[in-house]
mmCIF file of C-alpha atoms in Angstrom:
data_model
loop_
_atom_site.group_PDB
_atom_site.id
_atom_site.type_symbol
_atom_site.label_atom_id
_atom_site.label_comp_id
_atom_site.label_asym_id
_atom_site.label_seq_id
_atom_site.Cartn_x
_atom_site.Cartn_y
_atom_site.Cartn_z
ATOM 1 C CA MET D 916 10.801 22.911 21.754
ATOM 2 C CA GLU D 917 13.959 22.889 19.656
ATOM 3 C CA SER D 918 13.603 23.763 15.971
ATOM 4 C CA TYR D 919 15.803 22.262 13.283
ATOM 5 C CA THR D 920 17.296 23.310 9.988
ATOM 6 C CA ILE D 921 18.830 21.100 7.335
ATOM 7 C CA THR D 922 21.751 21.976 5.077
ATOM 8 C CA ASP D 923 21.833 21.062 1.409
ATOM 9 C CA ARG D 924 24.510 18.473 2.167
ATOM 10 C CA GLU D 925 22.476 16.901 4.991
ATOM 11 C CA PHE D 926 19.361 16.815 2.827
ATOM 12 C CA ASP D 927 21.283 15.136 0.002
ATOM 13 C CA LEU D 928 22.567 12.465 2.414
ATOM 14 C CA ILE D 929 19.068 11.743 3.737
ATOM 15 C CA ARG D 930 17.565 11.888 0.251
ATOM 16 C CA ARG D 931 20.102 9.410 -1.154
ATOM 17 C CA LEU D 932 19.563 6.998 1.740
ATOM 18 C CA VAL D 933 15.778 7.125 1.337
ATOM 19 C CA TYR D 934 16.089 6.607 -2.419
ATOM 20 C CA ASP D 935 18.490 3.674 -2.096
ATOM 21 C CA GLU D 936 16.358 1.975 0.538
ATOM 22 C CA SER D 937 12.860 2.595 -0.792
ATOM 23 C CA GLY D 938 12.982 4.150 -4.260
ATOM 24 C CA ILE D 939 11.142 7.218 -2.921
ATOM 25 C CA ASN D 940 12.438 10.295 -4.735
ATOM 26 C CA LEU D 941 12.568 13.295 -2.382
ATOM 27 C CA THR D 942 12.736 16.401 -4.555
ATOM 28 C CA ASP D 943 14.132 19.722 -3.349
ATOM 29 C CA ASN D 944 10.699 20.976 -2.354
ATOM 30 C CA LYS D 945 10.458 18.188 0.254
ATOM 31 C CA LYS D 946 13.005 19.753 2.613
ATOM 32 C CA GLN D 947 10.343 21.102 4.971
ATOM 33 C CA LEU D 948 8.601 17.737 4.956
ATOM 34 C CA VAL D 949 11.869 16.055 5.973
ATOM 35 C CA ILE D 950 12.458 18.598 8.749
ATOM 36 C CA GLY D 951 8.899 18.277 10.031
ATOM 37 C CA ARG D 952 8.736 14.503 10.033
ATOM 38 C CA LEU D 953 12.271 13.687 11.138
ATOM 39 C CA GLY D 954 12.623 16.498 13.651
ATOM 40 C CA LYS D 955 10.615 14.385 16.084
ATOM 41 C CA ARG D 956 13.157 11.576 15.732
ATOM 42 C CA LEU D 957 16.054 13.946 16.394
ATOM 43 C CA ARG D 958 14.360 15.216 19.552
ATOM 44 C CA ALA D 959 13.572 11.676 20.718
ATOM 45 C CA LEU D 960 17.202 10.630 20.201
ATOM 46 C CA GLY D 961 18.667 13.787 21.715
ATOM 47 C CA LEU D 962 20.434 14.764 18.489
ATOM 48 C CA LYS D 963 21.205 18.335 17.475
ATOM 49 C CA THR D 964 21.672 18.134 13.710
ATOM 50 C CA PHE D 965 20.688 16.028 10.720
ATOM 51 C CA LYS D 966 24.375 15.264 10.259
ATOM 52 C CA GLU D 967 24.326 13.566 13.675
ATOM 53 C CA TYR D 968 21.141 11.747 12.702
ATOM 54 C CA TYR D 969 22.704 10.487 9.473
ATOM 55 C CA SER D 970 25.698 9.180 11.449
ATOM 56 C CA TYR D 971 23.253 7.488 13.823
ATOM 57 C CA LEU D 972 21.462 5.868 10.881
ATOM 58 C CA LYS D 973 24.729 4.513 9.488
ATOM 59 C CA ASP D 974 26.076 3.302 12.840
ATOM 60 C CA VAL D 975 24.169 2.945 16.125
ATOM 61 C CA GLY D 976 20.597 2.871 14.857
ATOM 62 C CA GLY D 977 21.301 0.591 11.945
ATOM 63 C CA GLU D 978 18.567 -1.217 10.060
ATOM 64 C CA GLN D 979 15.902 -0.614 12.721
ATOM 65 C CA GLU D 980 16.319 3.154 12.561
ATOM 66 C CA VAL D 981 16.276 3.065 8.760
ATOM 67 C CA THR D 982 12.896 1.335 9.026
ATOM 68 C CA THR D 983 11.725 4.064 11.419
ATOM 69 C CA LEU D 984 13.018 6.706 8.994
ATOM 70 C CA LEU D 985 10.979 5.205 6.151
ATOM 71 C CA ASP D 986 7.925 5.022 8.424
ATOM 72 C CA CYS D 987 8.281 8.772 9.025
ATOM 73 C CA ILE D 988 8.903 9.724 5.403
ATOM 74 C CA SER D 989 6.228 7.549 3.770
ATOM 75 C CA THR D 990 3.011 9.306 2.796
ATOM 76 C CA ASN D 991 -0.028 7.170 3.591
ATOM 77 C CA LYS D 992 -3.085 8.990 2.266
ATOM 78 C CA THR D 993 -5.848 6.470 1.627
ATOM 79 C CA ASP D 994 -9.589 5.952 1.956
ATOM 80 C CA PHE D 995 -12.130 3.163 1.785
ATOM 81 C CA PHE D 996 -13.211 2.584 -1.827
ATOM 82 C CA ARG D 997 -10.792 5.228 -3.079
ATOM 83 C CA GLU D 998 -11.198 5.630 -6.849
ATOM 84 C CA PRO D 999 -14.616 3.916 -7.023
ATOM 85 C CA GLY D 1000 -14.249 3.068 -10.713
ATOM 86 C CA HIS D 1001 -11.725 0.397 -9.830
ATOM 87 C CA PHE D 1002 -14.190 -1.321 -7.542
ATOM 88 C CA ASP D 1003 -16.888 -1.092 -10.208
ATOM 89 C CA PHE D 1004 -14.456 -2.797 -12.590
ATOM 90 C CA LEU D 1005 -13.709 -5.429 -9.954
ATOM 91 C CA ARG D 1006 -17.428 -6.051 -9.515
ATOM 92 C CA ARG D 1007 -18.506 -5.896 -13.176
ATOM 93 C CA GLU D 1008 -15.510 -7.432 -14.945
ATOM 94 C CA LEU D 1009 -13.052 -9.239 -12.695
ATOM 95 C CA ILE D 1010 -15.408 -11.148 -10.451
ATOM 96 C CA PRO D 1011 -17.435 -12.530 -13.424
ATOM 97 C CA TRP D 1012 -14.105 -13.343 -15.150
ATOM 98 C CA PHE D 1013 -12.991 -15.246 -12.069
ATOM 99 C CA LEU D 1014 -16.281 -17.115 -11.711
ATOM 100 C CA LYS D 1015 -16.205 -18.194 -15.371
ATOM 101 C CA SER D 1016 -12.480 -18.889 -15.604
ATOM 102 C CA GLY D 1017 -10.788 -22.252 -15.630
ATOM 103 C CA ASN D 1018 -8.847 -21.394 -12.452
ATOM 104 C CA GLY D 1019 -11.091 -23.511 -10.325
ATOM 105 C CA LYS D 1020 -12.005 -21.785 -7.091
ATOM 106 C CA LYS D 1021 -8.657 -20.185 -6.291
ATOM 107 C CA LEU D 1022 -8.171 -16.408 -6.383
ATOM 108 C CA ARG D 1023 -5.035 -14.554 -5.267
ATOM 109 C CA ILE D 1024 -4.806 -10.767 -4.914
ATOM 110 C CA TRP D 1025 -1.947 -8.509 -3.802
ATOM 111 C CA SER D 1026 -2.409 -5.010 -2.433
ATOM 112 C CA ALA D 1027 1.196 -3.895 -2.911
ATOM 113 C CA ALA D 1028 1.040 -0.517 -1.153
ATOM 114 C CA CYS D 1029 -1.718 -1.148 1.339
ATOM 115 C CA SER D 1030 -1.065 1.696 3.815
ATOM 116 C CA THR D 1031 -3.440 1.507 6.811
ATOM 117 C CA GLY D 1032 -5.625 -1.199 5.276
ATOM 118 C CA GLU D 1033 -8.501 0.662 3.667
ATOM 119 C CA GLU D 1034 -7.648 -0.685 0.210
ATOM 120 C CA PRO D 1035 -7.385 -4.413 1.040
ATOM 121 C CA TYR D 1036 -10.482 -4.272 3.219
ATOM 122 C CA SER D 1037 -12.383 -2.498 0.425
ATOM 123 C CA ILE D 1038 -11.330 -5.266 -1.963
ATOM 124 C CA ALA D 1039 -12.328 -7.941 0.544
ATOM 125 C CA ILE D 1040 -15.729 -6.322 1.093
ATOM 126 C CA THR D 1041 -16.348 -6.202 -2.661
ATOM 127 C CA LEU D 1042 -15.453 -9.873 -3.014
ATOM 128 C CA HIS D 1043 -17.780 -10.843 -0.170
ATOM 129 C CA GLU D 1044 -20.600 -8.745 -1.550
ATOM 130 C CA TYR D 1045 -20.455 -10.090 -5.124
ATOM 131 C CA ILE D 1046 -19.064 -13.644 -5.035
ATOM 132 C CA PRO D 1047 -21.973 -15.934 -4.138
ATOM 133 C CA GLU D 1048 -21.112 -18.424 -1.387
ATOM 134 C CA ILE D 1049 -17.578 -17.083 -1.185
ATOM 135 C CA GLU D 1050 -16.834 -19.472 1.679
ATOM 136 C CA SER D 1051 -16.680 -22.272 -0.881
ATOM 137 C CA TYR D 1052 -13.829 -20.536 -2.730
ATOM 138 C CA ASP D 1053 -10.140 -20.307 -1.908
ATOM 139 C CA VAL D 1054 -9.724 -16.525 -1.874
ATOM 140 C CA LYS D 1055 -6.649 -14.993 -0.226
ATOM 141 C CA MET D 1056 -5.009 -11.587 -0.278
ATOM 142 C CA LEU D 1057 -1.494 -10.404 0.470
ATOM 143 C CA ALA D 1058 -1.288 -6.801 1.676
ATOM 144 C CA SER D 1059 2.136 -5.208 1.950
ATOM 145 C CA ASP D 1060 3.790 -1.899 2.653
ATOM 146 C CA ILE D 1061 7.251 -0.615 3.502
ATOM 147 C CA SER D 1062 5.987 1.057 6.685
ATOM 148 C CA THR D 1063 5.652 -1.125 9.781
ATOM 149 C CA LYS D 1064 3.579 1.588 11.430
ATOM 150 C CA VAL D 1065 0.792 1.491 8.852
ATOM 151 C CA LEU D 1066 0.901 -2.311 8.682
ATOM 152 C CA ASP D 1067 0.265 -2.512 12.428
ATOM 153 C CA ALA D 1068 -2.738 -0.212 12.023
ATOM 154 C CA ALA D 1069 -4.039 -2.232 9.066
ATOM 155 C CA ASP D 1070 -3.712 -5.504 10.938
ATOM 156 C CA ARG D 1071 -5.666 -4.080 13.896
ATOM 157 C CA GLY D 1072 -8.454 -3.098 11.505
ATOM 158 C CA VAL D 1073 -9.962 -0.429 13.789
ATOM 159 C CA TYR D 1074 -11.215 2.814 12.233
ATOM 160 C CA GLU D 1075 -12.865 6.002 13.410
ATOM 161 C CA SER D 1076 -16.393 6.524 12.102
ATOM 162 C CA GLU D 1077 -15.160 9.439 9.970
ATOM 163 C CA ARG D 1078 -12.991 7.024 7.971
ATOM 164 C CA LEU D 1079 -16.030 4.897 7.092
ATOM 165 C CA LYS D 1080 -18.090 7.614 5.401
ATOM 166 C CA PRO D 1081 -17.532 6.089 1.913
ATOM 167 C CA VAL D 1082 -18.971 2.753 3.121
ATOM 168 C CA PRO D 1083 -22.766 2.372 2.769
ATOM 169 C CA TYR D 1084 -24.441 1.812 6.127
ATOM 170 C CA ASP D 1085 -25.817 -1.641 5.300
ATOM 171 C CA VAL D 1086 -22.398 -2.748 4.028
ATOM 172 C CA MET D 1087 -20.786 -1.404 7.191
ATOM 173 C CA GLN D 1088 -23.213 -3.409 9.323
ATOM 174 C CA ARG D 1089 -22.293 -6.624 7.511
ATOM 175 C CA HIS D 1090 -18.543 -6.203 7.737
ATOM 176 C CA PHE D 1091 -17.737 -4.111 10.842
ATOM 177 C CA LEU D 1092 -18.310 -4.354 14.570
ATOM 178 C CA MET D 1093 -19.440 -1.177 16.310
ATOM 179 C CA GLY D 1094 -17.413 -0.164 19.349
ATOM 180 C CA SER D 1095 -18.958 0.706 22.711
ATOM 181 C CA GLY D 1096 -17.754 2.296 25.944
ATOM 182 C CA ASN D 1097 -14.254 3.655 25.441
ATOM 183 C CA ASN D 1098 -14.459 2.533 21.783
ATOM 184 C CA THR D 1099 -17.624 4.428 20.928
ATOM 185 C CA GLY D 1100 -17.229 5.967 17.484
ATOM 186 C CA ARG D 1101 -14.815 3.272 16.354
ATOM 187 C CA PHE D 1102 -15.455 0.270 14.129
ATOM 188 C CA LYS D 1103 -13.513 -2.975 13.876
ATOM 189 C CA VAL D 1104 -13.293 -5.115 10.754
ATOM 190 C CA LYS D 1105 -15.064 -8.440 11.233
ATOM 191 C CA ARG D 1106 -13.172 -11.704 11.311
ATOM 192 C CA HIS D 1107 -14.330 -12.967 7.898
ATOM 193 C CA LEU D 1108 -12.474 -10.074 6.233
ATOM 194 C CA ARG D 1109 -9.419 -10.224 8.485
ATOM 195 C CA GLU D 1110 -8.949 -13.943 7.845
ATOM 196 C CA MET D 1111 -8.795 -13.332 4.093
ATOM 197 C CA ILE D 1112 -5.758 -11.024 4.354
ATOM 198 C CA VAL D 1113 -2.126 -11.533 5.366
ATOM 199 C CA TYR D 1114 -0.148 -8.373 6.140
ATOM 200 C CA ARG D 1115 3.591 -8.334 5.499
ATOM 201 C CA ARG D 1116 6.351 -5.739 5.242
ATOM 202 C CA ILE D 1117 7.816 -5.821 1.742
ATOM 203 C CA ASN D 1118 10.297 -3.305 0.358
ATOM 204 C CA LEU D 1119 9.633 -3.160 -3.371
ATOM 205 C CA MET D 1120 13.232 -2.109 -3.983
ATOM 206 C CA GLU D 1121 14.545 -5.496 -2.887
ATOM 207 C CA ALA D 1122 15.976 -7.650 -5.672
ATOM 208 C CA SER D 1123 13.304 -10.297 -5.048
ATOM 209 C CA TYR D 1124 10.287 -10.567 -2.810
ATOM 210 C CA PRO D 1125 9.516 -13.244 -0.185
ATOM 211 C CA ILE D 1126 6.539 -14.470 -2.207
ATOM 212 C CA ARG D 1127 6.015 -17.971 -3.577
ATOM 213 C CA THR D 1128 2.787 -17.502 -5.480
ATOM 214 C CA ARG D 1129 1.620 -15.547 -8.496
ATOM 215 C CA PHE D 1130 -1.434 -13.334 -8.434
ATOM 216 C CA ASP D 1131 -4.588 -12.922 -10.473
ATOM 217 C CA VAL D 1132 -4.776 -9.231 -9.521
ATOM 218 C CA ILE D 1133 -2.258 -6.731 -8.160
ATOM 219 C CA PHE D 1134 -3.318 -3.343 -6.825
ATOM 220 C CA PHE D 1135 -0.377 -0.921 -6.923
ATOM 221 C CA ARG D 1136 -2.112 2.400 -6.631
ATOM 222 C CA ASN D 1137 -0.792 5.859 -5.801
ATOM 223 C CA ALA D 1138 2.745 4.701 -5.057
ATOM 224 C CA MET D 1139 4.434 5.094 -8.456
ATOM 225 C CA ILE D 1140 4.141 8.865 -8.165
ATOM 226 C CA TYR D 1141 6.877 8.813 -5.504
ATOM 227 C CA PHE D 1142 9.355 7.067 -7.839
ATOM 228 C CA ASP D 1143 11.418 8.434 -10.695
ATOM 229 C CA LYS D 1144 11.021 6.843 -14.143
ATOM 230 C CA PRO D 1145 13.883 4.293 -13.847
ATOM 231 C CA THR D 1146 12.534 3.112 -10.484
ATOM 232 C CA GLN D 1147 9.000 2.888 -11.892
ATOM 233 C CA THR D 1148 10.256 0.655 -14.713
ATOM 234 C CA GLU D 1149 12.195 -1.519 -12.279
ATOM 235 C CA VAL D 1150 9.313 -2.002 -9.841
ATOM 236 C CA ILE D 1151 6.668 -2.606 -12.512
ATOM 237 C CA GLY D 1152 8.943 -5.198 -14.109
ATOM 238 C CA LYS D 1153 9.234 -7.061 -10.826
ATOM 239 C CA LEU D 1154 5.528 -6.832 -10.054
ATOM 240 C CA SER D 1155 4.620 -8.159 -13.493
ATOM 241 C CA ARG D 1156 6.672 -11.292 -12.812
ATOM 242 C CA TYR D 1157 4.322 -12.022 -9.929
ATOM 243 C CA LEU D 1158 1.230 -11.696 -12.127
ATOM 244 C CA LYS D 1159 -0.294 -14.769 -13.715
ATOM 245 C CA ASP D 1160 -0.796 -14.740 -17.465
ATOM 246 C CA GLY D 1161 -4.060 -12.899 -17.966
ATOM 247 C CA GLY D 1162 -3.733 -11.219 -14.567
ATOM 248 C CA TYR D 1163 -4.607 -7.568 -13.952
ATOM 249 C CA LEU D 1164 -2.597 -4.652 -12.566
ATOM 250 C CA PHE D 1165 -4.320 -1.566 -11.130
ATOM 251 C CA LEU D 1166 -2.541 1.794 -10.842
ATOM 252 C CA GLY D 1167 -3.667 5.058 -9.261
ATOM 253 C CA HIS D 1168 -5.758 7.613 -11.141
ATOM 254 C CA SER D 1169 -2.768 9.862 -11.926
ATOM 255 C CA GLU D 1170 -0.421 7.015 -12.861
ATOM 256 C CA THR D 1171 0.374 5.360 -16.162
ATOM 257 C CA LEU D 1172 2.808 2.852 -17.610
ATOM 258 C CA GLN D 1173 3.632 5.211 -20.455
ATOM 259 C CA GLY D 1174 7.402 5.538 -20.676
ATOM 260 C CA THR D 1175 8.080 2.330 -18.767
ATOM 261 C CA ASP D 1176 9.422 -0.743 -20.493
ATOM 262 C CA CYS D 1177 6.924 -3.502 -19.718
ATOM 263 C CA SER D 1178 4.788 -6.059 -21.499
ATOM 264 C CA LEU D 1179 1.485 -5.264 -19.790
ATOM 265 C CA ARG D 1180 -1.407 -4.404 -22.070
ATOM 266 C CA TYR D 1181 -3.589 -1.335 -21.569
ATOM 267 C CA ILE D 1182 -7.226 -2.246 -20.825
ATOM 268 C CA ARG D 1183 -8.681 1.032 -19.602
ATOM 269 C CA PRO D 1184 -7.319 4.043 -17.672
ATOM 270 C CA ASN D 1185 -5.106 2.740 -14.843
ATOM 271 C CA VAL D 1186 -5.889 -0.930 -15.595
ATOM 272 C CA TYR D 1187 -3.436 -3.226 -17.386
ATOM 273 C CA ARG D 1188 -3.356 -6.923 -18.196
ATOM 274 C CA LYS D 1189 -0.540 -9.397 -18.653
ATOM 275 C CA GLY D 1190 -0.444 -11.304 -21.925
#
């Protein structure tokens, strides 16, 4: 199997393209990651160097190959009920707020970096577990990511049993179907959760998003860490425009809005509110 190296110039070309397209900031210590993840694309395309691959991106491959590039580069570490404190807050604070609010029976949530679906399904499970007679409410969720690969996996909603360890057994029984035969050891999300969620590819670096609604809650967790400070400010500013007044924004455990220019109010670690 052919091994690849990348020159400083080639890395800078790839890094600039990734940054311009996605806002992801590839630092110098990511060279090996780029070689490892994109080397497979070079082999598949029969290319010898990253300079040839960059030319392919700018010419023959075009937009489709850029999408494939971002699929390869994106890091998609996630788990069910990751950062449990957020789901406690959803259960103890946000759901009672929704039930007592003057919003009627309409609730809109956006999982803005949904990866392979564990986050939106965890949110949907929490809503089903703690909103009485949820079928009588108009509850919908948008789940988006820049990677088409992870969106396809999320939409399928099929997970190995190992992935479901954070889910209590009784909860798993209520919300997942157990596979049999060739699917033994796999679990599929039940229809009542799948019907709550719409999956869509959205690049947060676009000037505007193909969204017509505003949201009560936006989860944007563990994605800001891949952006530099100017990009963080830009993206948070755009996300906040899609929040309703009084709406909540969730960030990842190592993320903060400190140093960004935004009007969101700190509520507790990693939780902010508009207005």
